PDB file of C-alpha atoms in Angstrom:
ATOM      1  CA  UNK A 933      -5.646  -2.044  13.538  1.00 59.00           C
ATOM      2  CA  UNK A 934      -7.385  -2.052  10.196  1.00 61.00           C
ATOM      3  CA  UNK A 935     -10.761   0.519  10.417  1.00 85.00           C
ATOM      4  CA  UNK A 936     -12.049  -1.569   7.564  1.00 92.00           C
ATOM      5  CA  UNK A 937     -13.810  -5.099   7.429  1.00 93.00           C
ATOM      6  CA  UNK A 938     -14.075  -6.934   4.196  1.00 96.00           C
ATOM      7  CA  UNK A 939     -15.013 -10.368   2.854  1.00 97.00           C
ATOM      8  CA  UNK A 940     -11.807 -12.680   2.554  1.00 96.00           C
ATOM      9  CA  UNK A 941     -12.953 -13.705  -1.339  1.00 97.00           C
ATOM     10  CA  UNK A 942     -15.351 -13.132  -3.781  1.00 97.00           C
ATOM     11  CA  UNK A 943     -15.284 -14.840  -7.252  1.00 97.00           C
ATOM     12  CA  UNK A 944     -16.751 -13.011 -10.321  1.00 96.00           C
ATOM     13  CA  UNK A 945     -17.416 -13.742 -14.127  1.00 97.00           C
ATOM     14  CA  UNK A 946     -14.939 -12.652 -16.784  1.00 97.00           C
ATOM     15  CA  UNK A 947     -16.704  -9.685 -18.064  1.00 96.00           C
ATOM     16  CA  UNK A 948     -19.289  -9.242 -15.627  1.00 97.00           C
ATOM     17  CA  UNK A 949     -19.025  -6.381 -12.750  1.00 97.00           C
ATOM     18  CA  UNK A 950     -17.299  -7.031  -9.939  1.00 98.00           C
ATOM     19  CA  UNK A 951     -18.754  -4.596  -6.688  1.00 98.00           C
ATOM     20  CA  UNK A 952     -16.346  -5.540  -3.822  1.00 98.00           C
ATOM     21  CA  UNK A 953     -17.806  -4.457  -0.132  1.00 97.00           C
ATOM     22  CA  UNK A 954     -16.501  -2.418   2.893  1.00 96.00           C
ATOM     23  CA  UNK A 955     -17.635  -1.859   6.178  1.00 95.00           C
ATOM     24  CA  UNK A 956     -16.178   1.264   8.076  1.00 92.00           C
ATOM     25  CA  UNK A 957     -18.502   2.010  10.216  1.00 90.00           C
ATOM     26  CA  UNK A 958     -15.945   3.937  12.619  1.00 87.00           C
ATOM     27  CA  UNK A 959     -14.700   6.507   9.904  1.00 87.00           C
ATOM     28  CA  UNK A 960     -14.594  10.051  11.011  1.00 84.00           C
ATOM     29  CA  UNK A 961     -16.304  12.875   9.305  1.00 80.00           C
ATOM     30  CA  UNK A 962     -13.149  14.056   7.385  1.00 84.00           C
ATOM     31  CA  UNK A 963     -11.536  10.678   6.501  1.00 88.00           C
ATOM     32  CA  UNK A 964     -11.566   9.315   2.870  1.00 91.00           C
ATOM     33  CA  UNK A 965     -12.084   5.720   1.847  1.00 93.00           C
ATOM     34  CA  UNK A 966      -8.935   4.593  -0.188  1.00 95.00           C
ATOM     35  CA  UNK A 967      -8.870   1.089  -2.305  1.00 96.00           C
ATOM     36  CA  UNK A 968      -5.705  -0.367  -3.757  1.00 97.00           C
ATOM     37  CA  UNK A 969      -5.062  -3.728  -5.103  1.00 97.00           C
ATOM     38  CA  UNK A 970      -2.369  -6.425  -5.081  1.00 96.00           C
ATOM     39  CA  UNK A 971      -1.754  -8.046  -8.086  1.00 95.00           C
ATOM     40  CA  UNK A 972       0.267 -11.766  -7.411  1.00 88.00           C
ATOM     41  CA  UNK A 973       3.874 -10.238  -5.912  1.00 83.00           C
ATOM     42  CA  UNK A 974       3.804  -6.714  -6.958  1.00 93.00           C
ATOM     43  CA  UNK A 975       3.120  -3.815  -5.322  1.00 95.00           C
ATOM     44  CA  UNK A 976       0.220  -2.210  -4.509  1.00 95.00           C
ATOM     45  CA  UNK A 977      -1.490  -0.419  -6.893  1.00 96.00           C
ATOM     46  CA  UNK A 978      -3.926   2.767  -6.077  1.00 95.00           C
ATOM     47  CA  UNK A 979      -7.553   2.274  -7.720  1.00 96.00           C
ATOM     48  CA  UNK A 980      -9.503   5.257  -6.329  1.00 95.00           C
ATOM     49  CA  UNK A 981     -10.684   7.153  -3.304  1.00 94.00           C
ATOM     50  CA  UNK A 982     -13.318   8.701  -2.313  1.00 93.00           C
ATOM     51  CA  UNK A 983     -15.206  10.942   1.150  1.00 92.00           C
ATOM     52  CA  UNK A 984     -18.905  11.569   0.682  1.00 90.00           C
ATOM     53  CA  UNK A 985     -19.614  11.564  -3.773  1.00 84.00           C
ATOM     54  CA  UNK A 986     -19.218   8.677  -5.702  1.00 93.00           C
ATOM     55  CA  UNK A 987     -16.656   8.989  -7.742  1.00 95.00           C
ATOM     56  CA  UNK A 988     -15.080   7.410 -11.083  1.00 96.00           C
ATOM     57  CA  UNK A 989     -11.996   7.407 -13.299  1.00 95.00           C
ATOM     58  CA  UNK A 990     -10.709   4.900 -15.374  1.00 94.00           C
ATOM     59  CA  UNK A 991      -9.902   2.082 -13.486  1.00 94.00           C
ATOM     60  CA  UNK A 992     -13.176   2.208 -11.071  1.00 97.00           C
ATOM     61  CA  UNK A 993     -16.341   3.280  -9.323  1.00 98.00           C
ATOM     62  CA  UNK A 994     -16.759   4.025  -5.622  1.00 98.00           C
ATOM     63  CA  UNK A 995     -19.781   3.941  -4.564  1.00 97.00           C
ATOM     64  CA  UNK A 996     -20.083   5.552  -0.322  1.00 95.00           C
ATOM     65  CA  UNK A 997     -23.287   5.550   1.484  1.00 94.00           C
ATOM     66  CA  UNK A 998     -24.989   8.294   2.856  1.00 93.00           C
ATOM     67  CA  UNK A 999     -24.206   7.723   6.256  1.00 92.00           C
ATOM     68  CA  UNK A1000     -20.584   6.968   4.619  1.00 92.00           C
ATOM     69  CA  UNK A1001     -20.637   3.431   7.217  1.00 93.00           C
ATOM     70  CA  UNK A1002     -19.915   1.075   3.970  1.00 95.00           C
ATOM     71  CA  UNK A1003     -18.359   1.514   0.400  1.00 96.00           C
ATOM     72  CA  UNK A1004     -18.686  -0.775  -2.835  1.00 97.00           C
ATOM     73  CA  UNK A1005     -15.815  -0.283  -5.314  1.00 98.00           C
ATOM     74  CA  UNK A1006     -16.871  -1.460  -9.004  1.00 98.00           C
ATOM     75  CA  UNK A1007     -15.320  -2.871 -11.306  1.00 97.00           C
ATOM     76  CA  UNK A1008     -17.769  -2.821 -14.719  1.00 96.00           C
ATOM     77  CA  UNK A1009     -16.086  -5.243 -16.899  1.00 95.00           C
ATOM     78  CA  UNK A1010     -13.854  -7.459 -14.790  1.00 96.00           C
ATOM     79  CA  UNK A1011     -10.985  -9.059 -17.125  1.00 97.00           C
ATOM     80  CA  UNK A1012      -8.667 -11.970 -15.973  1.00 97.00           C
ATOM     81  CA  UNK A1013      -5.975  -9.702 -14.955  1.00 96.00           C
ATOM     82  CA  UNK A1014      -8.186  -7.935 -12.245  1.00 97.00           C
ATOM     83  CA  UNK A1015      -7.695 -10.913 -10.083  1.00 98.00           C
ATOM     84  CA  UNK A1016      -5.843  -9.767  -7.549  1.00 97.00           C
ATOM     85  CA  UNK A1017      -6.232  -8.555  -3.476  1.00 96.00           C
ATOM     86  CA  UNK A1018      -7.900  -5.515  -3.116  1.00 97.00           C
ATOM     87  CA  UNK A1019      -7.709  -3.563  -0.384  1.00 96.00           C
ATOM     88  CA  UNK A1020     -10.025  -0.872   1.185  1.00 96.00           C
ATOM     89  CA  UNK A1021      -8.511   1.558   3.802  1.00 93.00           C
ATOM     90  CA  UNK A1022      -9.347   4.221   6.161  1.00 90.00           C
ATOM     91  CA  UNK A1023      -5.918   6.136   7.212  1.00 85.00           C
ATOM     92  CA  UNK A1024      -5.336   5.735  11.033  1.00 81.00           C
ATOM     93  CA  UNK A1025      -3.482   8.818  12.435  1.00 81.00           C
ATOM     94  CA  UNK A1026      -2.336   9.629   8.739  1.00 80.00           C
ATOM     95  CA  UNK A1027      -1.102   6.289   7.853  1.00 85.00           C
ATOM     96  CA  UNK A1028      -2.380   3.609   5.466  1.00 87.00           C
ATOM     97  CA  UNK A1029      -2.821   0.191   7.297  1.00 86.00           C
ATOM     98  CA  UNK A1030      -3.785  -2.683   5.326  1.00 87.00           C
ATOM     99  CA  UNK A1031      -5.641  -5.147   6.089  1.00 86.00           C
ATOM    100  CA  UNK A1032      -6.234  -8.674   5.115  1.00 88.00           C
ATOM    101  CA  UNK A1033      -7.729  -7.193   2.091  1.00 93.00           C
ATOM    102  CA  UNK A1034     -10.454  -9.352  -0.363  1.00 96.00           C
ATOM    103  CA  UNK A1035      -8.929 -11.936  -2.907  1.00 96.00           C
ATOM    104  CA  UNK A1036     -11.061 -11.638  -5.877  1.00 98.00           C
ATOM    105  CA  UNK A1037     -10.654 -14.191  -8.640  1.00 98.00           C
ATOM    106  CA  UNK A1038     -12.147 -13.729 -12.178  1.00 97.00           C
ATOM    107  CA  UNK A1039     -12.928 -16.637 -13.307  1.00 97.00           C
ATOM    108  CA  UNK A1040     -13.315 -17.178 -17.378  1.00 95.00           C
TER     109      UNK A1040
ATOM    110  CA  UNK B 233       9.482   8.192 -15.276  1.00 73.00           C
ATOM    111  CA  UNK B 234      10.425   5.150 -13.773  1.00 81.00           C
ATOM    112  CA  UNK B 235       8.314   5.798 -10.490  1.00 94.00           C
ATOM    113  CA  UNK B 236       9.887   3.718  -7.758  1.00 97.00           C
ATOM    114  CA  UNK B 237      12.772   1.806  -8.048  1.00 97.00           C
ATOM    115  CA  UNK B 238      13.872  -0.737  -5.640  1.00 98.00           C
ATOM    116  CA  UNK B 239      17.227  -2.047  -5.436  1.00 97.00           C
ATOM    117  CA  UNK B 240      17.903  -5.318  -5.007  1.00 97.00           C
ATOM    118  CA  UNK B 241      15.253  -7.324  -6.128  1.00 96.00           C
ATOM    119  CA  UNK B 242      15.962 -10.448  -4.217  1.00 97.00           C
ATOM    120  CA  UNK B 243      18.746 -11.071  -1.580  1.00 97.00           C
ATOM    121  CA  UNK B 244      19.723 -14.152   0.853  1.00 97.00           C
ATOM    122  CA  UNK B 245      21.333 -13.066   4.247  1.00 97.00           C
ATOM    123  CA  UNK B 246      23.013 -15.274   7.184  1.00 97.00           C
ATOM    124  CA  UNK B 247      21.802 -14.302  10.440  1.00 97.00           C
ATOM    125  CA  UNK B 248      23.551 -11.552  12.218  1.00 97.00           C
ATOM    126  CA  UNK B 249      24.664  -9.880   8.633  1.00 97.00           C
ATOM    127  CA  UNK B 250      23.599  -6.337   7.785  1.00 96.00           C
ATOM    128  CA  UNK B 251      22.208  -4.987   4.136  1.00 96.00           C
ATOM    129  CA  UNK B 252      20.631  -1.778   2.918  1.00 97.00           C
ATOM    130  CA  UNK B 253      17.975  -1.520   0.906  1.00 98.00           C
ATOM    131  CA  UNK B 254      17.510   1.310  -1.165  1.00 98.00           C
ATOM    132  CA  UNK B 255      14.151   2.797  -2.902  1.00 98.00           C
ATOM    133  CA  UNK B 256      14.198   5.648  -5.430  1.00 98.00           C
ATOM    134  CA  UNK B 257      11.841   7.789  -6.938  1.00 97.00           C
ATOM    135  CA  UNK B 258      11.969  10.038  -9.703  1.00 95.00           C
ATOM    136  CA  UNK B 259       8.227  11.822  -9.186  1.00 93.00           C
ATOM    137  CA  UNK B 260       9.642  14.908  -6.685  1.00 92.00           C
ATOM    138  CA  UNK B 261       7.431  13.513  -3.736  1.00 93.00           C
ATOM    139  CA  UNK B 262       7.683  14.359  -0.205  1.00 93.00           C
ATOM    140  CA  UNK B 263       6.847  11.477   1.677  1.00 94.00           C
ATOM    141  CA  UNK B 264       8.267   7.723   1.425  1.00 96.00           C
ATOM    142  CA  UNK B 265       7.691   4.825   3.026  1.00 96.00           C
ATOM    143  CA  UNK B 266       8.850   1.331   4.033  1.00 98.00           C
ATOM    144  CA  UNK B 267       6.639  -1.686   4.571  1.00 97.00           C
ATOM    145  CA  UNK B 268       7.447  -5.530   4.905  1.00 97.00           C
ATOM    146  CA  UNK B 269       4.839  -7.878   4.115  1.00 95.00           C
ATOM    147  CA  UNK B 270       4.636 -11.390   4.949  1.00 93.00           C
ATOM    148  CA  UNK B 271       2.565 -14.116   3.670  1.00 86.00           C
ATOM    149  CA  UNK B 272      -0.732 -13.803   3.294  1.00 81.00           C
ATOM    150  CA  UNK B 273      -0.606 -11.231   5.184  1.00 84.00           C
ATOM    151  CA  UNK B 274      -0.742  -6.942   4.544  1.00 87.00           C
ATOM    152  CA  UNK B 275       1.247  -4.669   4.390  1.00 92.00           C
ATOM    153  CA  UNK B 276       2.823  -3.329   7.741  1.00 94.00           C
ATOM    154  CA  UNK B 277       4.745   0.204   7.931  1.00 95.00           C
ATOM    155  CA  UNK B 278       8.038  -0.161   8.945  1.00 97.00           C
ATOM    156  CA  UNK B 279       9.530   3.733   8.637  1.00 97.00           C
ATOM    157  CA  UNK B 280       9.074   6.599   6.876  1.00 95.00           C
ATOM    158  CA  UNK B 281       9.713   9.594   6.093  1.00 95.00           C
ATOM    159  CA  UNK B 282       7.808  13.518   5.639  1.00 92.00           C
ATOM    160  CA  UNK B 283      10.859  15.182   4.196  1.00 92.00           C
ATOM    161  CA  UNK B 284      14.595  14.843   3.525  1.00 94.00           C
ATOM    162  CA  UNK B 285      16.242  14.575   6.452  1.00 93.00           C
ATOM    163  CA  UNK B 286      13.421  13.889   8.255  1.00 95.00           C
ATOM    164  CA  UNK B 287      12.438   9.535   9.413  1.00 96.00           C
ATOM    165  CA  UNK B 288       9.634   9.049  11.945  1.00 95.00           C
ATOM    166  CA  UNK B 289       9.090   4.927  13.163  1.00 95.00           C
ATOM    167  CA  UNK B 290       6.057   3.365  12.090  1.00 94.00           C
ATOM    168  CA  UNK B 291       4.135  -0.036  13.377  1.00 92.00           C
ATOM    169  CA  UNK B 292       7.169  -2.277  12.944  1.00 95.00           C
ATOM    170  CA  UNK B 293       9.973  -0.316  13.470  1.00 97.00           C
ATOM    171  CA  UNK B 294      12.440  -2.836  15.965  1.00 96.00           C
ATOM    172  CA  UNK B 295      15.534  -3.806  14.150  1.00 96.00           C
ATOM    173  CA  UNK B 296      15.465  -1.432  11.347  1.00 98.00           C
ATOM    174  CA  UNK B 297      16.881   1.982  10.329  1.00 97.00           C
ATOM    175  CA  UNK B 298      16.423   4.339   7.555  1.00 97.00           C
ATOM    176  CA  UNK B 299      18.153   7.699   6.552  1.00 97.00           C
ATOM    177  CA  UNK B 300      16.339  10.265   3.725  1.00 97.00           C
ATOM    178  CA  UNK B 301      19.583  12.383   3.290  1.00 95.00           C
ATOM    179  CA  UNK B 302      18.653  13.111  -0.703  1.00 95.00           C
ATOM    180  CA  UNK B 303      14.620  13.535  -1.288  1.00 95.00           C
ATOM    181  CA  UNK B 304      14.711  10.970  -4.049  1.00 97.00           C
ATOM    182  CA  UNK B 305      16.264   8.001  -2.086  1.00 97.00           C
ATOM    183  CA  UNK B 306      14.864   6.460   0.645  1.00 98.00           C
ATOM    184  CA  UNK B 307      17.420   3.836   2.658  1.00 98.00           C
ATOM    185  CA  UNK B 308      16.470   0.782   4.665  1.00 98.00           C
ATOM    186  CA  UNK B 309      18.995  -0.483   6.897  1.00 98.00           C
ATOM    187  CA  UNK B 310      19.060  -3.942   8.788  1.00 96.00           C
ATOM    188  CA  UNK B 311      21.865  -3.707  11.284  1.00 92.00           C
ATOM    189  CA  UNK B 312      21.838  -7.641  12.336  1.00 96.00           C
ATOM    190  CA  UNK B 313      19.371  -9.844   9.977  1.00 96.00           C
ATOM    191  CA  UNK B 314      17.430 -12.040  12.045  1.00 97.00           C
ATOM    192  CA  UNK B 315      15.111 -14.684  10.170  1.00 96.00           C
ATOM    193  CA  UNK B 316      12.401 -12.968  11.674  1.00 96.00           C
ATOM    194  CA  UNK B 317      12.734 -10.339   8.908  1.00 97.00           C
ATOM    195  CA  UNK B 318      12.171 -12.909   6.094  1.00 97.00           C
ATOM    196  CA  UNK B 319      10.000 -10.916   4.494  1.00 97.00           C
ATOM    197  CA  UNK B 320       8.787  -8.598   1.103  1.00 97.00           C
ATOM    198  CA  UNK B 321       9.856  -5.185   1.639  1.00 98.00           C
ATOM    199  CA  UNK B 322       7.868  -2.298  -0.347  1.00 98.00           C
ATOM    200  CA  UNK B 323       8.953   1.031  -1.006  1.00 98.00           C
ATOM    201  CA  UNK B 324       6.315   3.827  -1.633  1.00 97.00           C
ATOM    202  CA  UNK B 325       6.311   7.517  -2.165  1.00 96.00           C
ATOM    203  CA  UNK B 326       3.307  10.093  -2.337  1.00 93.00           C
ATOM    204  CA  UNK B 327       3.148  14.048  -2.570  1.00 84.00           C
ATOM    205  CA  UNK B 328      -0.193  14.744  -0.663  1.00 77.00           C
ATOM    206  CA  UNK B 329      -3.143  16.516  -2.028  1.00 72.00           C
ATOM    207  CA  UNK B 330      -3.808  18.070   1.590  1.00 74.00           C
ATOM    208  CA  UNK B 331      -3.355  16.614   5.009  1.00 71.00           C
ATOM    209  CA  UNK B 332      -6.377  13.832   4.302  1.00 75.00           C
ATOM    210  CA  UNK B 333      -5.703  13.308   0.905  1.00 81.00           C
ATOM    211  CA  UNK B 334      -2.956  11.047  -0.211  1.00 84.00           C
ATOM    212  CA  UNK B 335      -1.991   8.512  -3.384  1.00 89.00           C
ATOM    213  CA  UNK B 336       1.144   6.239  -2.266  1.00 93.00           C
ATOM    214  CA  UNK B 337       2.711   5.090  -5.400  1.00 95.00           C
ATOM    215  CA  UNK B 338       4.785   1.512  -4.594  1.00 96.00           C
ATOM    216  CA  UNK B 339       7.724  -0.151  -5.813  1.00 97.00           C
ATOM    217  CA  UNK B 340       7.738  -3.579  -6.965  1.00 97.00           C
ATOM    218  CA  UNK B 341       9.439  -5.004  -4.044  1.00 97.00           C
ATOM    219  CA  UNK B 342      12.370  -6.480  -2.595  1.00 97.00           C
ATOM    220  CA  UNK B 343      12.560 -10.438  -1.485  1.00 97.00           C
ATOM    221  CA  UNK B 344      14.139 -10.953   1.512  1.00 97.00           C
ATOM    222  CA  UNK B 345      15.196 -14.278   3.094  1.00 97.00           C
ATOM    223  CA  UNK B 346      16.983 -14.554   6.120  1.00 97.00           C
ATOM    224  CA  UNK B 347      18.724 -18.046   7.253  1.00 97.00           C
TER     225      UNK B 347
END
């Protein structure tokens, strides 16, 4: 089972950020938060991952609390093609498991 | 680089009939994986492997079988294609950082239907 709980959907403004939410309460000290995405019938794509700093490259921001129980991934200028399932996962005995994932829609 | 490769794109079976899948990737990694997804669903691991020569089962492994004999391919076998296994089948492949860190790289699929 998924270690990860996030909203089914979230709709967001062309050009406005988009900060998608993840519980994992149950993560272990060592584990890193990992966030792909799923555009319409491709693959998965990686995004960014992160264990205790926030962290940012190109694509992202992840944003982990303190007590590293939740995780925001950012997106600062969400564009039409960003719409897409996006995924946040803890490994489980070394293995991704995806979830259902959150459907974000950019809307124009 | 290409990346991953997955071969074919789309394929229509009769039950009982066997097929192999094959994924290939050009980036030197270690690891690959299988997955099937169905709709609106996520991904589920199927097989994969650590190493050529090497295939360990993973959540969904019943009527499946894979071989790693080169490190660049990665085969999935269905013996007897039941329409359960209408399905999207992924193909990924990662070199990790350490034993926590880890970027899976994924093919664009292969569309499976099963009648």
């Amino acid at each position: 089972d998924a270690k990860t709980t996030q909203p089914p959907s979230m709709d967001c403004a062309e050009g406005r950020a988009a900060n998608l939410p993840c519980n994992h309460s149950t993560i272990s000290g060592n584990e890193y938060v990992y966030w792909y995405r799923q555009i319409h019938s491709q693959g998965p794509q990686y995004i960014i991952h992160g264990l205790k700093n926030n962290e940012t490259n190109e694509m992202a921001s992840l944003i982990i609390t303190e007590d590293r129980k939740s995780s925001t991934l950012i997106l600062p200028h969400a564009t039409l093609r960003d719409t897409a399932v996006y995924y946040c996962i803890v490994r489980v005995a070394g293995k991704l498991i995806f979830g259902q994932g959150t459907t974000l829609q950019v809307k124009p | 680089n290409a990346g991953v490769t997955q071969t074919p794109k789309f394929r229509v079976l009769k039950t009982g009939q066997s097929m192999t899948l094959l994924c290939a990737q050009d980036m030197n990694h270690e690891y690959m994986y299988w997955y099937r997804q169905d709709p609106g669903m996520g991904l589920r691991l199927i097989h994969y492997s650590v190493g050529e020569g090497t295939t360990a089962k993973g959540e969904v492994p019943d009527g499946y079988n894979v071989s790693r004999l080169k490190k660049q391919n990665f085969l999935l076998g269905l013996e007897s294609a039941a329409p359960s296994q209408t399905s999207v089948y992924f193909c990924a492949s990662s070199y990790p950082f350490d034993s926590r860190q880890e970027t899976q790289y994924f093919g664009p699929g292969t569309r499976l239907l099963v009648l």
